[in-house]
Short mmCIF file of C-alpha atoms and ligand atoms in Angstrom, two decimals:
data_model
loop_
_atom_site.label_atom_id
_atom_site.label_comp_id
_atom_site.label_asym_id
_atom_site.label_seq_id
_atom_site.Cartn_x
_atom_site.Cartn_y
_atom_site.Cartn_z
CA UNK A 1 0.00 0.00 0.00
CA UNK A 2 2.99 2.56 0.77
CA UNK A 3 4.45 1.63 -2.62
CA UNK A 4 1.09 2.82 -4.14
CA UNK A 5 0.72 5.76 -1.91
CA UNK A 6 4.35 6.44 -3.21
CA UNK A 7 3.60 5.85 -6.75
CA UNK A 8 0.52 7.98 -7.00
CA UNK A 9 1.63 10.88 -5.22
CA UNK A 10 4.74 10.84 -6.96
CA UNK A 11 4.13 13.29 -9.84
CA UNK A 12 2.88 15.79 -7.10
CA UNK A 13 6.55 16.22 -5.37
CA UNK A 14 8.56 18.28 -6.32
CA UNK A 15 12.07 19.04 -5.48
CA UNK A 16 13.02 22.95 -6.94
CA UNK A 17 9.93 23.54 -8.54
CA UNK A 18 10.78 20.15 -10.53
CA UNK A 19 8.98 16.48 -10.15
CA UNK A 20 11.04 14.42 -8.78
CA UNK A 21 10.84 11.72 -11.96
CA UNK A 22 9.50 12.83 -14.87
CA UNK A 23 10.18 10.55 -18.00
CA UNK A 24 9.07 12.81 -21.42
CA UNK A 25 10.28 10.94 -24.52
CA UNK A 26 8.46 13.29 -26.63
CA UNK A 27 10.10 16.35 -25.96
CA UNK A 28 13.43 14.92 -24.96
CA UNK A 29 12.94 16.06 -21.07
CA UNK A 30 13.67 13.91 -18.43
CA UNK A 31 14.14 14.58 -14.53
CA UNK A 32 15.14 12.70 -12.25
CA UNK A 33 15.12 13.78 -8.28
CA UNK A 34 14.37 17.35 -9.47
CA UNK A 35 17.37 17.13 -11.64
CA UNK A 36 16.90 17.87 -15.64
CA UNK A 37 18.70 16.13 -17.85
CA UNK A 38 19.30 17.16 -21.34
CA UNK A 39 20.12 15.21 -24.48
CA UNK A 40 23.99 16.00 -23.52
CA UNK A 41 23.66 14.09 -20.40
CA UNK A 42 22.07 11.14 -22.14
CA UNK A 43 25.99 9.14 -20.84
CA UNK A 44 24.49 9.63 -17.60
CA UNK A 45 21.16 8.93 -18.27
CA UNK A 46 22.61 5.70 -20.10
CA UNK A 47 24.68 4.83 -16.55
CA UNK A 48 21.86 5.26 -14.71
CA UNK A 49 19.76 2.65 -16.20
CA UNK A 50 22.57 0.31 -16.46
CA UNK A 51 23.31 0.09 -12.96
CA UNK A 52 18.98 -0.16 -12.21
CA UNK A 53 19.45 -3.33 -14.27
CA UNK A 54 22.55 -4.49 -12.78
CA UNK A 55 20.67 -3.57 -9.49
CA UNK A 56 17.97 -5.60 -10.46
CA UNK A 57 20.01 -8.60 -11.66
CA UNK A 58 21.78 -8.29 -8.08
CA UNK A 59 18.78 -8.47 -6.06
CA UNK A 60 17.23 -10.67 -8.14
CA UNK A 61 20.46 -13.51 -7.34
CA UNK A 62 19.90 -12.71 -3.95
CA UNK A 63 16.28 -12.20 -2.90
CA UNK A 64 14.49 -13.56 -6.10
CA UNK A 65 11.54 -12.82 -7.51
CA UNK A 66 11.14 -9.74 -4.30
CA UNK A 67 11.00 -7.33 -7.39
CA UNK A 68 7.84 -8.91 -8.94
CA UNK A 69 5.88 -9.63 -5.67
CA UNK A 70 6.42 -6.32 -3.93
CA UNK A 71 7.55 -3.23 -6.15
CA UNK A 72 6.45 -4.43 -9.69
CA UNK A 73 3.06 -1.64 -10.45
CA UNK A 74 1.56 -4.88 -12.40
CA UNK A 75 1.53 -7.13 -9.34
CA UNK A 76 1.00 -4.72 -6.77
CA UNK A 77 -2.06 -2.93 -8.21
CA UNK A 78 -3.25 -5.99 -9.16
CA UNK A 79 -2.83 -8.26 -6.38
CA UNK A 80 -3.58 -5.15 -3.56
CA UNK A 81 -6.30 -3.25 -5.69
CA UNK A 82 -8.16 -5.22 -8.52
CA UNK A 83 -8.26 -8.65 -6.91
CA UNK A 84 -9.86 -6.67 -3.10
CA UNK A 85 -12.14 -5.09 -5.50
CA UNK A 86 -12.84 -8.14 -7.28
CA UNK A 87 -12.72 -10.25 -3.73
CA UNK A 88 -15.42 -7.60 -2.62
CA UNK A 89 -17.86 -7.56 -5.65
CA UNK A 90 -17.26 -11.41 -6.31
CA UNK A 91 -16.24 -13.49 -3.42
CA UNK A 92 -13.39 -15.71 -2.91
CA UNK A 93 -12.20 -18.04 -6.11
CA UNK A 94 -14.72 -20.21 -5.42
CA UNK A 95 -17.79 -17.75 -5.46
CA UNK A 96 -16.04 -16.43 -8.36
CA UNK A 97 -15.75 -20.05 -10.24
CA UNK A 98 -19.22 -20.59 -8.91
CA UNK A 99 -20.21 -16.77 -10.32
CA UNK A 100 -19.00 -17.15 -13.95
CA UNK A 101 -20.76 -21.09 -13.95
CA UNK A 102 -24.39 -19.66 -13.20
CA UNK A 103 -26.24 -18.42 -15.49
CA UNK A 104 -27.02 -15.01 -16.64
CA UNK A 105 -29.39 -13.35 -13.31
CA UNK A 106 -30.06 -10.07 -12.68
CA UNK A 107 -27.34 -10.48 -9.60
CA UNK A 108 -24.85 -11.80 -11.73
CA UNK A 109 -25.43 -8.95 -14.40
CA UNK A 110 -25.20 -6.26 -11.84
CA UNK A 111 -21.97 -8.20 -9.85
CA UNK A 112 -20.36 -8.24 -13.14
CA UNK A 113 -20.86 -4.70 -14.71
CA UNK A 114 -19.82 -2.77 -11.29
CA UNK A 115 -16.61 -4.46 -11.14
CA UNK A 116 -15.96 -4.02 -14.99
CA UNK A 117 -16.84 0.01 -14.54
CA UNK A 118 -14.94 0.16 -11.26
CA UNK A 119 -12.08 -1.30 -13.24
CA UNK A 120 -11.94 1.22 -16.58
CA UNK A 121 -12.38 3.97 -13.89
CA UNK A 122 -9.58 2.95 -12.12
CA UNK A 123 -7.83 2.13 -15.26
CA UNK A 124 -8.24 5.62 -16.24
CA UNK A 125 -6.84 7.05 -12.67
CA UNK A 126 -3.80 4.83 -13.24
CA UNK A 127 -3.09 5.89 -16.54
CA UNK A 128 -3.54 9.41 -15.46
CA UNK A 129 -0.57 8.68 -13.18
CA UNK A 130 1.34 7.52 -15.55
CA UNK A 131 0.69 10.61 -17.81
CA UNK A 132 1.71 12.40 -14.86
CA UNK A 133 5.07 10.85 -14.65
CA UNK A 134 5.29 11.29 -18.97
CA UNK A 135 4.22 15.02 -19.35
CA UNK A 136 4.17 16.64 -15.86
CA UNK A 137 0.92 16.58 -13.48
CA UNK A 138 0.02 19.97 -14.50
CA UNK A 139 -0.96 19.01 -18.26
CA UNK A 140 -2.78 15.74 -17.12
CA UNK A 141 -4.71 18.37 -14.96
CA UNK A 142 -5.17 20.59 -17.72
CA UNK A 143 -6.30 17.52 -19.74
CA UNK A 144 -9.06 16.71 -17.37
CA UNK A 145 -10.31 19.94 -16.33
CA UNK A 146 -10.16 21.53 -20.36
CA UNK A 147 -11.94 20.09 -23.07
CA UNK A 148 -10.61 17.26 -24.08
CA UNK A 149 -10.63 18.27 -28.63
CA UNK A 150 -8.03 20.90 -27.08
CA UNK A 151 -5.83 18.09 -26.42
CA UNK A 152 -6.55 15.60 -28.90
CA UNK A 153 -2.85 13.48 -28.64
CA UNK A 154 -2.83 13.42 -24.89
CA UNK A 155 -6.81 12.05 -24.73
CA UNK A 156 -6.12 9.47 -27.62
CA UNK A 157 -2.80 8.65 -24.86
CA UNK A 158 -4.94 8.46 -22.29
CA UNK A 159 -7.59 6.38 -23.66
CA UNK A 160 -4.89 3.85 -25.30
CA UNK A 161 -3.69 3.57 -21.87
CA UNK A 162 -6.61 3.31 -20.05
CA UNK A 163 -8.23 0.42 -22.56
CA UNK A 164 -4.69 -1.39 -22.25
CA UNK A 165 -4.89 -1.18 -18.47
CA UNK A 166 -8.13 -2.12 -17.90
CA UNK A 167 -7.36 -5.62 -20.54
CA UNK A 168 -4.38 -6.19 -18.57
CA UNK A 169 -6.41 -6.16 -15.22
CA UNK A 170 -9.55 -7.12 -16.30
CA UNK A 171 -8.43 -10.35 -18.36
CA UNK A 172 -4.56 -10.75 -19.40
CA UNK A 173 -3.48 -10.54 -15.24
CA UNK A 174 -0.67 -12.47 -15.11
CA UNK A 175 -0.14 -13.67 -17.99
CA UNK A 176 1.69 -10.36 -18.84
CA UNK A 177 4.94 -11.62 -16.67
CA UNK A 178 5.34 -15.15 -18.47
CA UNK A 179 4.33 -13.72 -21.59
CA UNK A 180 5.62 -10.20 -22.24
CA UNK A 181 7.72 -9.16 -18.85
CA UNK A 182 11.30 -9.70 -20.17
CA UNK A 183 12.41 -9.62 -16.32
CA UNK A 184 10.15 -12.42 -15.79
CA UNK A 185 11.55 -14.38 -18.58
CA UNK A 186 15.32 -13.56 -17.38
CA UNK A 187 14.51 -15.76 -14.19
CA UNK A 188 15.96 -19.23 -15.27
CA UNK A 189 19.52 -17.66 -15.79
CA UNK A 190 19.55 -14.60 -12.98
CA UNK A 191 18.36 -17.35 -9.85
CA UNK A 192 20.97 -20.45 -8.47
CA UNK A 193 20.08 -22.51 -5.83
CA UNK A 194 21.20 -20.23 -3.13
CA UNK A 195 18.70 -17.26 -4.45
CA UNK A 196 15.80 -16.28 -1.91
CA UNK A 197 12.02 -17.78 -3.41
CA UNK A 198 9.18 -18.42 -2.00
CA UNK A 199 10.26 -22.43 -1.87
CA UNK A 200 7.79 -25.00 -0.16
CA UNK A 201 9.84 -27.19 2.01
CA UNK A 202 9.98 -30.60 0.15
CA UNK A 203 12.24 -32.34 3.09
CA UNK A 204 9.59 -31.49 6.01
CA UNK A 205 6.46 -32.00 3.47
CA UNK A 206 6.62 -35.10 2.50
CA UNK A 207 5.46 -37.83 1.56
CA UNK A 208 2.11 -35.47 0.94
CA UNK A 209 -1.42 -37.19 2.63
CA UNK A 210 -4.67 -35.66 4.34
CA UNK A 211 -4.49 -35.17 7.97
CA UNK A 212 -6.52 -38.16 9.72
CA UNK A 213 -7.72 -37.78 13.18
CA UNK A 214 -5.47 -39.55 15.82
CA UNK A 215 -3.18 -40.44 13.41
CA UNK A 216 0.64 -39.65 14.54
CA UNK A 217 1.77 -38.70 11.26
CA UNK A 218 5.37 -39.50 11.03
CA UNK A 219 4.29 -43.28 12.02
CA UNK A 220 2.96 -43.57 8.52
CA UNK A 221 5.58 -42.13 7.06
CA UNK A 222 3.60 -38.81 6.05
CA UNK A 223 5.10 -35.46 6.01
CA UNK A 224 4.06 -31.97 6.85
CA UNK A 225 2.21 -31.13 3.96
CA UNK A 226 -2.17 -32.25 4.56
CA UNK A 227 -2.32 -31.84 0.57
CA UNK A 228 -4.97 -29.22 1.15
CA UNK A 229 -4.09 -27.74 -2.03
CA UNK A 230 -5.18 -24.30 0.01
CA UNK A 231 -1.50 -23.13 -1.57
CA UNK A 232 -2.80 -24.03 -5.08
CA UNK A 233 -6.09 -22.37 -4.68
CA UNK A 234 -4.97 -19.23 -3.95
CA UNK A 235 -2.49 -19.16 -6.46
CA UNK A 236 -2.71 -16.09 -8.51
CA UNK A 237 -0.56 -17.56 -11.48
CA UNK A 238 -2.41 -21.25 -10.67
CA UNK A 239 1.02 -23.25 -9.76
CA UNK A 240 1.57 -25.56 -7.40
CA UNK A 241 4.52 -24.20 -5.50
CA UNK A 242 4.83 -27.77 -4.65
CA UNK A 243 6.37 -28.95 -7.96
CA UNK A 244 9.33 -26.31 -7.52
CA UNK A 245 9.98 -23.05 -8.14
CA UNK A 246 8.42 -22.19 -11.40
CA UNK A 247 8.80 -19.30 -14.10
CA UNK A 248 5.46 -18.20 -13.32
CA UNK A 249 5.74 -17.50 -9.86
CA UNK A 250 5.94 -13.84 -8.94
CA UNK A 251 6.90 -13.78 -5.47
CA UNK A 252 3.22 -12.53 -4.24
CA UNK A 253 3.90 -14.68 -1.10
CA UNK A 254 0.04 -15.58 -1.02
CA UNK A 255 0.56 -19.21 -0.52
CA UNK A 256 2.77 -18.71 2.36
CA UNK A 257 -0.02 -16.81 4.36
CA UNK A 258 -2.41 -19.65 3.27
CA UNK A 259 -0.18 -22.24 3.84
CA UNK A 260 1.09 -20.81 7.16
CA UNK A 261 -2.89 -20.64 8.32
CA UNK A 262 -3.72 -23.97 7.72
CA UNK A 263 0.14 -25.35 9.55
CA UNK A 264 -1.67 -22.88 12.64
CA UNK A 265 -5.03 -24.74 12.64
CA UNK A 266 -3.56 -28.52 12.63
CA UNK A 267 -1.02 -27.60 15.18
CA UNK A 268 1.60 -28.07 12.99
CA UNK A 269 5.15 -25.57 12.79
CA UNK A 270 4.43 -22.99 10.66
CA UNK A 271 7.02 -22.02 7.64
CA UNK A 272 6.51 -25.10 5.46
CA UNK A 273 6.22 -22.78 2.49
CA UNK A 274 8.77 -20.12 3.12
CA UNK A 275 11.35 -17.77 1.53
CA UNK A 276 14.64 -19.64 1.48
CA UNK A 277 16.81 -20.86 -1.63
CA UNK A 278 17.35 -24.35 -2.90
CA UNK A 279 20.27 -24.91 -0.55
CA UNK A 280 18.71 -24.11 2.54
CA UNK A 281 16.05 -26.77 2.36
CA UNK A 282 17.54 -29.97 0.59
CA UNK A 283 21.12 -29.00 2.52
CA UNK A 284 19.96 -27.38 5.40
CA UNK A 285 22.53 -24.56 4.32
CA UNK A 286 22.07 -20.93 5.99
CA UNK A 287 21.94 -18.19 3.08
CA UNK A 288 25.48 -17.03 2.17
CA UNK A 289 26.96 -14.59 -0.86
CA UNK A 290 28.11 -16.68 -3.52
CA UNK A 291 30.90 -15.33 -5.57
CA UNK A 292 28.21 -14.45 -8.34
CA UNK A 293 27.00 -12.15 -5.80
CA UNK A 294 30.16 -10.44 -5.20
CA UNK A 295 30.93 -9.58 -8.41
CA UNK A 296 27.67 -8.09 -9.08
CA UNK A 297 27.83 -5.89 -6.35
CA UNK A 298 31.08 -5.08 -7.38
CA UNK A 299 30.45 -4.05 -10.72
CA UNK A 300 27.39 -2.29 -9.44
CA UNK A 301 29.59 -0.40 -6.80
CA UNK A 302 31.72 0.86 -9.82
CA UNK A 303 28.91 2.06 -11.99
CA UNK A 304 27.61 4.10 -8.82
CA UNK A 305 30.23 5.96 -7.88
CA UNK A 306 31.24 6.59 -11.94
CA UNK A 307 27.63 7.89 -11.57
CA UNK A 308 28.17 10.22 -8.52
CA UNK A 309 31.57 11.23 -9.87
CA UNK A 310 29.51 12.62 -13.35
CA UNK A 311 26.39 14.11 -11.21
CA UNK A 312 29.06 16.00 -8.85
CA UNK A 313 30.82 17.31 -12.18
CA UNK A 314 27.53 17.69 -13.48
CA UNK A 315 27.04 21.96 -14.17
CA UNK A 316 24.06 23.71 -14.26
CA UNK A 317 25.65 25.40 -17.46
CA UNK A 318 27.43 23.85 -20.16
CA UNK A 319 28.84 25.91 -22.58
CA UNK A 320 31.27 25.62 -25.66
CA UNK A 321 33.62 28.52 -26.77
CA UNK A 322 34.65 27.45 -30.39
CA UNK A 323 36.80 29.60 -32.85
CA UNK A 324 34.69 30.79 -35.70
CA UNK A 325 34.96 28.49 -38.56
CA UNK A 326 36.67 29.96 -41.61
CA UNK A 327 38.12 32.93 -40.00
CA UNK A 328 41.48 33.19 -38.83
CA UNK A 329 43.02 35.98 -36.35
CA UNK A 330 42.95 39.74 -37.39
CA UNK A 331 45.98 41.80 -36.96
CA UNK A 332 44.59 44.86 -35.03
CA UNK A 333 46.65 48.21 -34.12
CA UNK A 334 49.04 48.89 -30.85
CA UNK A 335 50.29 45.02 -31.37
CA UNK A 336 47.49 43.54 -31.01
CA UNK A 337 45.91 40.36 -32.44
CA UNK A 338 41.74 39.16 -31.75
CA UNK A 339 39.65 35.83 -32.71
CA UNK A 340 36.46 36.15 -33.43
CA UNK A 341 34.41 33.00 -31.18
CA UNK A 342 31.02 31.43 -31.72
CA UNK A 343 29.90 30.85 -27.63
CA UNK A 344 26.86 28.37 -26.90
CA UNK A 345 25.33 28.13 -23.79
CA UNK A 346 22.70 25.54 -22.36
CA UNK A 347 20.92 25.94 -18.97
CA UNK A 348 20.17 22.85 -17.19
CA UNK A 349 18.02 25.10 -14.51
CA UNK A 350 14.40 26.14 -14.05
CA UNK A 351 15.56 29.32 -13.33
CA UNK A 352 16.86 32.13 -15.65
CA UNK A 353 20.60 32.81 -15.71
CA UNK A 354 22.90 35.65 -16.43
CA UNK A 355 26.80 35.00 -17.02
CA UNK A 356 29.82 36.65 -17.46
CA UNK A 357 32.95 35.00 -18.92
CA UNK A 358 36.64 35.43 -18.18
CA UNK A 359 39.68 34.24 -19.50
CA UNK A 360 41.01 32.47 -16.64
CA UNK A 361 44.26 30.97 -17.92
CA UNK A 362 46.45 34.05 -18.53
CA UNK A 363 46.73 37.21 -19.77
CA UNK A 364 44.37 38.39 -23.05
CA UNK A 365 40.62 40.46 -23.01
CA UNK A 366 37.29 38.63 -23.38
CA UNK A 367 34.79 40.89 -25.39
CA UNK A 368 31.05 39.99 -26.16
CA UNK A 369 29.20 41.20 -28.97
CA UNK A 370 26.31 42.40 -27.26
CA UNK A 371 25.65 43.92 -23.71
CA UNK A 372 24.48 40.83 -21.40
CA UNK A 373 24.57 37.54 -21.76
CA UNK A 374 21.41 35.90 -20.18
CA UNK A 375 20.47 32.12 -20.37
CA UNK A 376 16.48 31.47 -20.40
CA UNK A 377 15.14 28.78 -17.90
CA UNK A 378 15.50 25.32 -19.73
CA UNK A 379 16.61 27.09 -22.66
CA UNK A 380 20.35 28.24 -24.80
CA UNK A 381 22.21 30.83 -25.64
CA UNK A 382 24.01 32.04 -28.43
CA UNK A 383 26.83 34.78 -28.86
CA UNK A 384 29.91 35.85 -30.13
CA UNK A 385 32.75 37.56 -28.33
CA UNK A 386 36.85 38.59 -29.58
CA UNK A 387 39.32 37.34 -27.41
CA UNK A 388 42.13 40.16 -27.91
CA UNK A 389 45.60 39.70 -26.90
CA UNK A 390 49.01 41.87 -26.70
CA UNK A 391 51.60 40.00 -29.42
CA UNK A 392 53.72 40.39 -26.69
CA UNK A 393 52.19 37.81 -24.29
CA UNK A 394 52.07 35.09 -27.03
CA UNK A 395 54.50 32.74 -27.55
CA UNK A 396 53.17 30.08 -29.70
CA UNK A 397 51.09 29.97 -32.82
CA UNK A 398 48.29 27.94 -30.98
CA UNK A 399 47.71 29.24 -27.46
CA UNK A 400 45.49 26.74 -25.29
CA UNK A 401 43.07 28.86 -23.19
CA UNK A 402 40.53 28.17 -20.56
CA UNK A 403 37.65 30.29 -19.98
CA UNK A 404 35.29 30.97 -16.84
CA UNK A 405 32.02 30.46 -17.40
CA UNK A 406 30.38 32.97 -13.96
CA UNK A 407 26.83 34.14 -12.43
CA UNK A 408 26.45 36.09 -9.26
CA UNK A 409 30.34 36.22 -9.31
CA UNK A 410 30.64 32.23 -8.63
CA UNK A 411 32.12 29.83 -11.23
CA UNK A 412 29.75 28.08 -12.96
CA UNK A 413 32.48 26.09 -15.37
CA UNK A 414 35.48 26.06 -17.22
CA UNK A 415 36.14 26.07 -20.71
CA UNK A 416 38.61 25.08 -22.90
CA UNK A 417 40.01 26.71 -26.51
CA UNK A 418 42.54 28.12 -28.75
CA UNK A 419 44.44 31.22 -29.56
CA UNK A 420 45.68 31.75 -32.76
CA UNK A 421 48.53 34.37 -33.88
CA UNK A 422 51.38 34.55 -36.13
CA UNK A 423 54.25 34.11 -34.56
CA UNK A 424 56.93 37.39 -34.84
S1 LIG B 501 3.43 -19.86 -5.97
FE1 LIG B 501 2.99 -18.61 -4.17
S2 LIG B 501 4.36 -16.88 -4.35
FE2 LIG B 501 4.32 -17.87 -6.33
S3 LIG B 501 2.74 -16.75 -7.45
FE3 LIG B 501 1.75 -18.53 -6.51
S4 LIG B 501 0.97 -17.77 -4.57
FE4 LIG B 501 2.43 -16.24 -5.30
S1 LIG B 502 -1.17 -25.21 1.81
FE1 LIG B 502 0.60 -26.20 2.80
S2 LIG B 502 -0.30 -28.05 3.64
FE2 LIG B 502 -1.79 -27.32 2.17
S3 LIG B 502 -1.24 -28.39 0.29
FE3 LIG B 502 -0.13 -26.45 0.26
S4 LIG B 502 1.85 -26.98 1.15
FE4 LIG B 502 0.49 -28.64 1.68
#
């Protein structure tokens, strides 16, 4: 419930005036903790989502399928939204069963066409969110509150959305991991038998056999396991968790609740479906880091701090200071010699910005063509300036240069480029 809580009021937080993840492929804007990122940062963008997957391929070798049962938005509205709804409208899976058997009442009509409307509408409300997270809460707002003609390609979004949510909901459930969830399909090569699943106790459970009254269990050479088939039942993905951990199994954890309820009312230990790897129940073994592991999380170590090394770096200006092609340097009076520069400047801010640049590696005069030299919000820059030096200070033909980049007198960045003269 947090993680929905989390999701949904995620487009409303905002860190600087920005959201705090905003994903929009369209216009080439995307923000992440408040920060924008431009097309130019796309190497971090790029080293970002490498180390999520790496992440993900870590905790997946570790803790299993955790991802899919507890922070995947398929499983979680599903299992903790749709299926309560559906639980509340419907009944249990065997009302349900039952429900779609019976022929068409008046009861059955009305059962059926409140959950399906109750569905789209929540359909719509998730797609919404994920508008929000695509194009910024504020234009999902203006969506809904404006007609909708004024925004004809965000309403034919929304609707394509909200008709693919409500058939993945409504009637493809979970198919959608075995079927189209690449994660899901990665699971036979990411998981060893020392990997965390929800793992039903083979050693303790059998051999299998209904629970008979006065009947010392172990005398007959019967396990733990009464074959209720409760843990089958309630199955969202219809396994037997019996047979093995399987592809389709998304870590929901359901069976464990169900199993652990009926181990409580036979007086029996609880834990015969639990999380635990392969190891730990044919071998007994505690959970340990295998060398897989290790390697993982030091490749993912690596990628993070490359990541905060580039986001420290990271300026709120980047500019470029190149010599302006096809012209070379002008010979000017009192032994003096200029280069004409194109200057481009991007700001990464929400916020307006005025610079000021200064040569900062030696001696030579910076002047733009133009009075001030102000960045829009989100936006770039363009201007030219001379550099103009004495023939005096230069000593070679190609002088390297670096350049302050400056707003309310603090460096912003430096910039490197070239000086050319003739050489006396
Ligand atoms: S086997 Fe258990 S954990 Fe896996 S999907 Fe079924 S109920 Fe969920
Ligand atoms: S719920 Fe537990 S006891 Fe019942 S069949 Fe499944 S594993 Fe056996």
């Amino acid at each position: 419930m947090l993680f929905i809580v989390l999701m949904v009021s995620g487009p409303f937080i905002k860190i600087d005036g920005e959201p705090i993840l905003m994903m929009n492929i369209v216009e080439r804007r995307f923000i992440i903790f408040g920060q924008i990122f431009w097309p130019q940062d796309f190497h971090i963008f790029l080293l970002i989502m490498i180390a999520g997957v790496v992440f993900i391929g870590l905790f997946t070798m570790v803790y299993g399928r955790v991802f899919c049962g507890w922070v995947c938005p398929q499983t979680i509205f599903m299992e903790s939204v749709f299926r309560k709804i559906e639980y509340w409208i419907e009944g249990d899976w065997k009302d349900r069963k039952a429900l779609d058997r019976a022929p068409l009442t008046a009861s059955k009509f009305i059962k059926k066409t409140v959950k399906h409307v109750v569905f789209f509408l929540l359909s719509g409300l998730i797609s919404c969110v994920l508008l929000s997270y695509i194009i910024g809460v504020h234009k999902v707002v203006l969506l809904v509150t404006d007609h909708p003609l004024n925004h004809l390609g965000t309403t034919i979004s929304l609707l394509v959305f909200t008709f693919a949510f409500y058939w993945v909901y409504a009637k493809f459930r979970e198919q959608i991991c075995t079927t189209i969830c690449p994660y899901g399909r990665l699971q036979g090569v990411l998981l060893d038998k020392n990997s965390l699943v929800v793992a039903y106790d083979y050693v303790r459970g059998e051999n299998r056999g209904l629970l008979k009254a006065h009947e010392v269990r172990a005398d007959v050479g019967k396990g733990d396991c009464i074959d209720c088939n409760q843990c089958v039942n309630v199955c969202p993905m219809g396994i037997d968790i019996r047979n093995g951990t399987q592809l389709e199994c998304t870590n929901c954890t359901v069976c464990i609740d169900a199993c652990d309820y009926m181990m409580e009312h036979v007086g029996l230990p609880k834990g015969l479906i639990r999380l635990d790897s392969e190891a730990g129940i044919s071998e007994n073994k505690p959970f340990r880091f295998t060398w897989r592991v290790i390697g993982y999380t030091g490749v993912l170590g690596v990628l993070l701090a490359f990541i905060t090394m580039l986001l420290v770096m990271r300026t709120d200006v980047e500019t470029s200071v190149l010599r302006t092609p096809g012209i070379t340097y002008q010979l000017l009076p009192d032994n003096k010699v200029s280069n004409l520069y194109n200057i481009k400047l991007i700001n990464k801010t929400n916020k307006k910005i005025q610079v000021h640049l200064k040569i900062e590696s030696g001696p030579g005069e910076l002047k733009l063509i133009g009075k001030e030299l102000i960045i829009p919000a989100e936006g770039t820059a363009q201007t030219s300036a001379f550099i103009i030096m004495d023939q005096t200070d230069i000593k070679k033909a190609k002088t390297k240069m670096n350049i302050g980049v400056y707003a309310d007198g603090e460096e912003l960045e430096s910039v490197s480029t070239s000086f050319i003269a003739p050489l006396n």
